[in-house]
Coordinates of C-alpha atoms in Angstrom, one line a residue:
M19 CA 91.1 0.6 101.0
P20 CA 93.6 1.2 98.2
A21 CA 95.9 4.1 98.7
L22 CA 94.8 5.7 95.4
T23 CA 91.2 5.7 96.6
V24 CA 92.1 7.2 99.9
A25 CA 94.2 9.9 98.1
A26 CA 91.2 10.7 95.8
E27 CA 88.9 11.0 98.8
N28 CA 91.3 13.3 100.6
I29 CA 91.7 15.7 97.6
T30 CA 87.9 15.7 97.0
A31 CA 87.3 16.6 100.7
A32 CA 89.9 19.3 100.5
A33 CA 88.3 20.8 97.3
A34 CA 84.9 20.7 98.9
A35 CA 86.2 22.6 101.9
V36 CA 87.6 25.3 99.6
I37 CA 84.3 25.7 97.8
R38 CA 82.3 26.0 101.1
Q39 CA 84.8 28.5 102.5
H40 CA 85.6 30.7 99.5
A41 CA 83.2 30.3 96.5
H42 CA 80.5 32.8 95.7
P43 CA 77.1 31.5 96.9
R44 CA 75.9 31.3 93.3
D45 CA 78.8 29.1 92.3
Q46 CA 78.8 26.7 95.3
A47 CA 76.1 24.3 94.1
L48 CA 77.6 24.0 90.6
L49 CA 81.2 23.4 91.9
L50 CA 80.1 20.9 94.5
A51 CA 78.1 19.0 91.9
L52 CA 81.0 18.9 89.5
L53 CA 83.1 17.5 92.3
E54 CA 80.5 14.9 93.4
Y55 CA 79.3 13.7 90.0
A56 CA 82.4 13.6 87.8
P57 CA 82.0 10.1 86.2
S58 CA 85.5 8.8 87.1
E59 CA 88.1 9.1 89.7
K60 CA 90.4 10.9 87.2
G61 CA 87.7 13.3 86.3
R62 CA 87.0 14.0 90.0
A63 CA 90.7 14.6 90.6
N64 CA 90.9 16.9 87.6
V65 CA 88.1 19.1 89.0
A66 CA 89.4 18.9 92.5
H67 CA 92.9 20.1 91.4
K68 CA 91.4 23.1 89.7
I69 CA 89.5 24.0 92.8
I70 CA 92.4 23.5 95.2
Q71 CA 94.6 25.7 93.0
C72 CA 92.0 28.4 93.4
G73 CA 92.1 27.9 97.2
D74 CA 95.9 28.4 97.1
S75 CA 95.4 31.6 95.1
Y76 CA 92.9 32.9 97.6
K77 CA 95.3 32.3 100.5
A78 CA 98.1 34.1 98.6
E79 CA 96.1 37.0 97.2
G80 CA 92.7 37.0 98.9
D81 CA 90.9 36.8 95.5
S82 CA 87.9 34.5 95.2
R83 CA 87.4 35.2 91.5
C84 CA 89.4 32.1 90.5
L85 CA 86.6 29.9 91.8
S86 CA 84.0 31.8 89.8
Q87 CA 86.2 31.4 86.7
V88 CA 86.3 27.6 87.2
A89 CA 82.5 27.5 87.6
D90 CA 82.1 29.7 84.5
F91 CA 84.6 27.4 82.5
F92 CA 82.5 24.3 83.1
W93 CA 79.2 26.1 82.7
R94 CA 80.1 27.6 79.4
N95 CA 82.1 24.7 78.0
L96 CA 80.4 21.7 79.5
I97 CA 76.8 22.3 80.5
L98 CA 75.7 24.9 77.9
P99 CA 77.1 23.4 74.8
V100 CA 75.9 19.9 75.5
R101 CA 72.4 21.2 76.3
V102 CA 72.2 23.6 73.4
T103 CA 73.5 21.3 70.8
G104 CA 72.3 17.9 72.2
G105 CA 69.4 17.4 69.9
K106 CA 70.7 19.1 66.8
T107 CA 71.8 16.2 64.6
P108 CA 70.9 17.1 61.0
E109 CA 68.5 15.0 59.0
P110 CA 70.8 13.3 56.4
R111 CA 67.8 12.4 54.1
S112 CA 67.1 16.0 53.2
R113 CA 68.3 17.2 49.8
L114 CA 70.0 20.2 51.4
A115 CA 72.1 17.9 53.7
Q116 CA 73.2 15.9 50.7
S117 CA 74.0 18.9 48.5
G118 CA 77.2 20.1 50.3
M119 CA 75.5 23.4 51.1
S120 CA 74.5 24.6 54.5
S121 CA 71.1 26.2 55.2
A122 CA 72.8 29.6 55.0
G123 CA 74.0 28.9 51.5
N124 CA 77.6 28.4 52.5
V125 CA 79.7 25.6 50.9
R126 CA 80.7 23.0 53.5
S127 CA 84.3 21.9 53.8
P128 CA 85.1 18.3 52.6
A129 CA 85.3 17.2 56.3
E130 CA 81.9 18.6 57.1
T131 CA 80.3 17.1 54.0
E132 CA 81.8 13.7 54.9
A133 CA 80.4 14.0 58.4
I134 CA 76.9 14.7 57.1
S135 CA 77.0 11.9 54.6
D136 CA 78.2 9.5 57.2
L137 CA 75.1 10.1 59.2
K138 CA 72.8 8.1 57.0
T139 CA 75.0 5.0 57.4
V140 CA 75.4 5.3 61.1
I141 CA 71.7 5.9 61.6
E142 CA 70.9 2.7 59.6
L143 CA 73.4 0.7 61.5
A144 CA 72.3 1.9 64.9
S145 CA 68.6 1.3 64.1
A146 CA 69.3 -2.2 63.0
R147 CA 71.6 -2.9 66.0
D148 CA 68.9 -1.7 68.4
R149 CA 66.1 -3.7 66.6
H150 CA 64.4 -0.5 65.3
R151 CA 63.2 0.1 68.9
C152 CA 63.8 2.7 71.6
V153 CA 66.4 1.1 73.8
I154 CA 64.8 2.6 76.9
S155 CA 61.0 2.5 76.3
G156 CA 61.1 -0.6 74.0
K157 CA 58.7 1.1 71.5
L158 CA 59.0 -0.1 67.9
D159 CA 59.3 2.3 65.0
P160 CA 56.1 1.8 63.0
E161 CA 58.1 2.6 59.8
S162 CA 60.1 -0.6 60.2
I163 CA 57.0 -2.8 60.0
A164 CA 56.6 -2.4 56.2
D165 CA 60.0 -3.8 55.4
R166 CA 60.4 -6.0 58.4
P167 CA 57.1 -7.6 59.5
A168 CA 59.1 -10.1 61.6
A169 CA 59.8 -7.2 64.0
L170 CA 56.3 -7.6 65.3
S171 CA 57.2 -11.1 66.6
V172 CA 59.4 -9.5 69.3
P173 CA 57.4 -8.4 72.3
G174 CA 57.4 -4.6 72.7
N175 CA 55.7 -1.7 74.4
G176 CA 53.8 -0.2 71.5
F177 CA 54.8 2.0 68.6
E178 CA 56.5 5.4 68.2
V179 CA 58.7 7.0 65.6
I180 CA 62.4 6.5 66.6
R181 CA 65.4 8.8 66.3
V182 CA 69.1 8.0 66.5
A183 CA 70.7 10.4 69.0
H184 CA 74.4 11.2 69.4
I185 CA 75.6 10.8 73.0
I186 CA 78.3 13.3 72.6
P187 CA 76.6 15.8 70.3
F188 CA 77.2 15.8 66.6
S189 CA 77.4 19.6 66.5
L190 CA 80.6 19.4 68.6
R191 CA 82.4 17.7 65.7
E192 CA 85.7 19.2 64.5
S193 CA 84.8 21.9 62.1
S194 CA 86.2 24.8 60.1
G195 CA 83.0 26.9 60.7
A196 CA 82.2 29.7 63.0
A197 CA 82.0 27.3 66.0
S198 CA 85.6 26.0 65.6
G199 CA 87.1 28.7 67.8
H200 CA 85.1 27.6 70.8
L201 CA 85.5 23.9 70.2
P202 CA 88.9 23.3 71.9
S203 CA 87.6 24.7 75.2
I204 CA 84.5 22.5 74.9
W205 CA 86.5 19.4 74.3
S206 CA 88.9 20.3 77.1
A207 CA 86.1 20.7 79.5
L208 CA 84.5 17.4 78.4
E209 CA 87.8 15.5 78.8
C210 CA 88.7 17.2 82.1
F211 CA 85.3 16.4 83.7
G212 CA 85.0 13.0 82.2
G213 CA 88.5 11.9 82.9
T214 CA 88.6 10.1 79.6
D215 CA 90.3 10.6 76.2
L216 CA 87.8 11.8 73.6
G217 CA 90.3 12.4 70.9
T218 CA 88.7 9.7 68.6
L219 CA 85.4 11.5 68.7
M220 CA 86.9 14.9 68.4
H221 CA 88.9 14.1 65.2
G222 CA 86.3 12.8 62.8
G223 CA 84.8 10.0 64.9
I224 CA 81.7 11.8 66.1
N225 CA 79.6 9.4 63.9
S226 CA 81.1 6.3 65.5
L227 CA 78.5 3.6 66.2
N228 CA 79.5 3.6 69.9
N229 CA 78.4 7.3 70.1
V230 CA 74.8 6.8 68.9
I231 CA 71.7 5.3 70.5
T232 CA 68.2 4.7 69.3
L233 CA 65.4 6.4 71.2
S234 CA 61.7 7.1 70.6
A235 CA 60.9 10.7 69.7
T236 CA 59.6 11.4 73.2
V237 CA 62.6 9.9 75.0
H238 CA 64.9 11.5 72.5
R239 CA 63.6 14.9 73.4
Y240 CA 64.2 14.5 77.1
F241 CA 67.5 12.7 76.6
T242 CA 68.8 15.7 74.6
E243 CA 67.3 18.2 77.1
L244 CA 69.3 16.4 79.9
Q245 CA 66.2 15.1 81.6
V246 CA 66.8 11.4 80.8
A247 CA 70.1 9.5 81.0
L248 CA 71.5 6.0 81.3
E249 CA 73.9 5.4 84.2
P250 CA 76.2 2.4 83.9
L251 CA 75.8 -0.3 86.6
S252 CA 79.3 -1.5 87.5
D253 CA 78.3 -5.0 88.4
S254 CA 76.7 -5.8 85.0
P255 CA 78.1 -5.0 81.6
H256 CA 76.0 -2.8 79.3
T257 CA 73.3 -2.6 82.0
Y258 CA 72.1 0.9 83.0
A259 CA 69.9 2.6 85.5
V260 CA 67.4 4.9 83.9
R261 CA 67.7 8.3 85.5
T262 CA 65.2 11.1 85.1
W263 CA 64.9 14.7 86.2
G264 CA 62.5 17.6 85.8
K265 CA 58.7 17.8 85.9
V266 CA 57.8 15.5 83.0
A267 CA 60.5 12.8 82.4
P268 CA 60.0 11.1 85.8
R269 CA 56.3 10.6 84.8
L270 CA 57.0 8.9 81.4
G271 CA 56.8 5.4 83.0
L272 CA 60.3 4.4 81.8
P273 CA 61.8 1.2 83.2
K274 CA 64.2 1.4 86.1
T275 CA 67.0 -0.5 84.3
V276 CA 67.8 -1.5 80.8
K277 CA 70.3 -3.9 79.3
L278 CA 71.7 -3.0 75.9
T279 CA 72.2 -5.8 73.4
S280 CA 72.9 -5.9 69.7
A281 CA 70.8 -7.6 67.0
S282 CA 73.6 -7.2 64.5
P283 CA 76.6 -9.5 65.0
G284 CA 79.7 -7.6 65.7
A285 CA 78.0 -4.2 65.9
T286 CA 79.5 -2.0 68.6
L287 CA 77.2 -1.1 71.5
P288 CA 77.1 2.5 72.9
N289 CA 80.2 3.3 74.9
P290 CA 79.5 3.2 78.7
A291 CA 82.0 6.0 79.3
Y292 CA 80.1 8.3 76.9
L293 CA 76.8 7.5 78.5
A294 CA 78.3 7.9 82.0
L295 CA 79.6 11.4 80.9
H296 CA 76.2 12.4 79.6
C297 CA 74.5 11.2 82.8
A298 CA 77.0 13.1 84.9
I299 CA 76.4 16.3 83.0
C300 CA 72.6 15.8 83.6
R301 CA 73.3 15.3 87.4
V302 CA 75.5 18.5 87.5
L303 CA 72.8 20.6 85.8
W304 CA 70.0 19.5 88.1
A305 CA 72.2 19.8 91.3
S306 CA 73.5 23.2 90.3
A307 CA 70.4 25.2 91.1
R308 CA 70.6 26.6 87.6
A309 CA 68.3 24.2 85.6
E310 CA 65.4 26.6 85.6
E311 CA 67.7 29.5 84.6
L312 CA 69.0 27.5 81.7
K313 CA 65.4 26.7 80.6
D314 CA 64.6 30.4 80.6
V315 CA 67.7 31.1 78.5
L316 CA 66.8 28.4 76.0
D317 CA 63.2 29.6 75.8
D318 CA 64.5 33.0 74.8
L319 CA 66.7 31.4 72.2
E320 CA 63.7 29.9 70.5
E321 CA 62.6 33.4 69.8
V322 CA 66.0 34.5 68.5
A323 CA 67.1 31.9 66.0
L324 CA 66.7 28.4 64.6
L325 CA 69.6 26.0 64.0
A326 CA 70.9 25.5 60.6
A327 CA 69.9 22.2 59.0
D328 CA 73.6 21.1 59.0
G329 CA 73.7 21.2 62.9
S330 CA 75.7 24.4 63.1
S331 CA 75.4 25.8 66.6
A332 CA 78.0 28.5 67.1
N333 CA 75.5 31.4 67.3
L334 CA 73.2 29.6 69.7
I335 CA 76.0 28.6 72.0
N336 CA 77.3 32.2 72.1
I337 CA 73.9 33.6 72.7
A338 CA 73.2 31.1 75.4
I339 CA 76.5 32.2 77.1
Y340 CA 75.6 35.9 76.9
R341 CA 72.1 35.3 78.2
S342 CA 73.4 33.1 81.0
L343 CA 76.0 35.8 81.9
A344 CA 73.1 38.3 82.1
F345 CA 71.3 36.1 84.7
S346 CA 74.5 35.7 86.8
K347 CA 74.9 39.5 86.9
L348 CA 71.4 40.0 88.1
E349 CA 72.0 37.5 90.9
A350 CA 75.5 38.8 91.9

């Protein structure tokens, strides 16, 4: 076994021991899940180092709050933002989205306006690349038949309206809006846990073709709610195990594996590292013993506010954090 792998296993085991010995019971499942499901060795080592540093702090000062702070960091900056903003890609065809104005009447910055206008192009490219079908269920977009009757010649699994989803959410793009103050922490958590450089996405590349995927409306809902994910299979390029969680997604009759291919010569396929990161975040949520808590928080949010049409999400992320903190105090 390579020395690097042995070292990684040793540090992971040491971090797990720190969690079991010193973490608050509420935080143990989340911290252990972060350690177990980080999608790369580097990501696992990043998480382990943070935890071991807290163990050292406990030995020196007898203070276990450091581990709670690590758990809160990943909960607030990894799980909550991806879940809250996951399905909030704006609809570029709306007149409002094309006007340069947000739904609140504020003038967008040039960068924000460009990001919105880029959406139409990337959605068209992704839909063509993915044959106007959900890449998981295989269902064909009925709207595509009018202009492309030849699409019917390809075997499929019925019809359903499709949507193009961002893997790393569009709402986490670099922005000058109210959410910008929170964004560095979110991207830091994503890169730390993922063990991969996301700078290209962070700085204007959120609409890259390798960060979008075509899904049916049903699969899109559960994908953005962290109940459906694609997990890369290491022995076959662009082949994925379909993972599901919750009460509904496992009953959708989705295939066990899918292989992503492109119908457009030269079109970039979804980045396996982004899909692995999304899948790992799903795994952490469902292993954290907090999934139902988060559902309750988000159910409350529906009664509080609706997202702006431009995908702005600062208020919802902040409200979700405050509501989640309220839950944690009740359980403390």
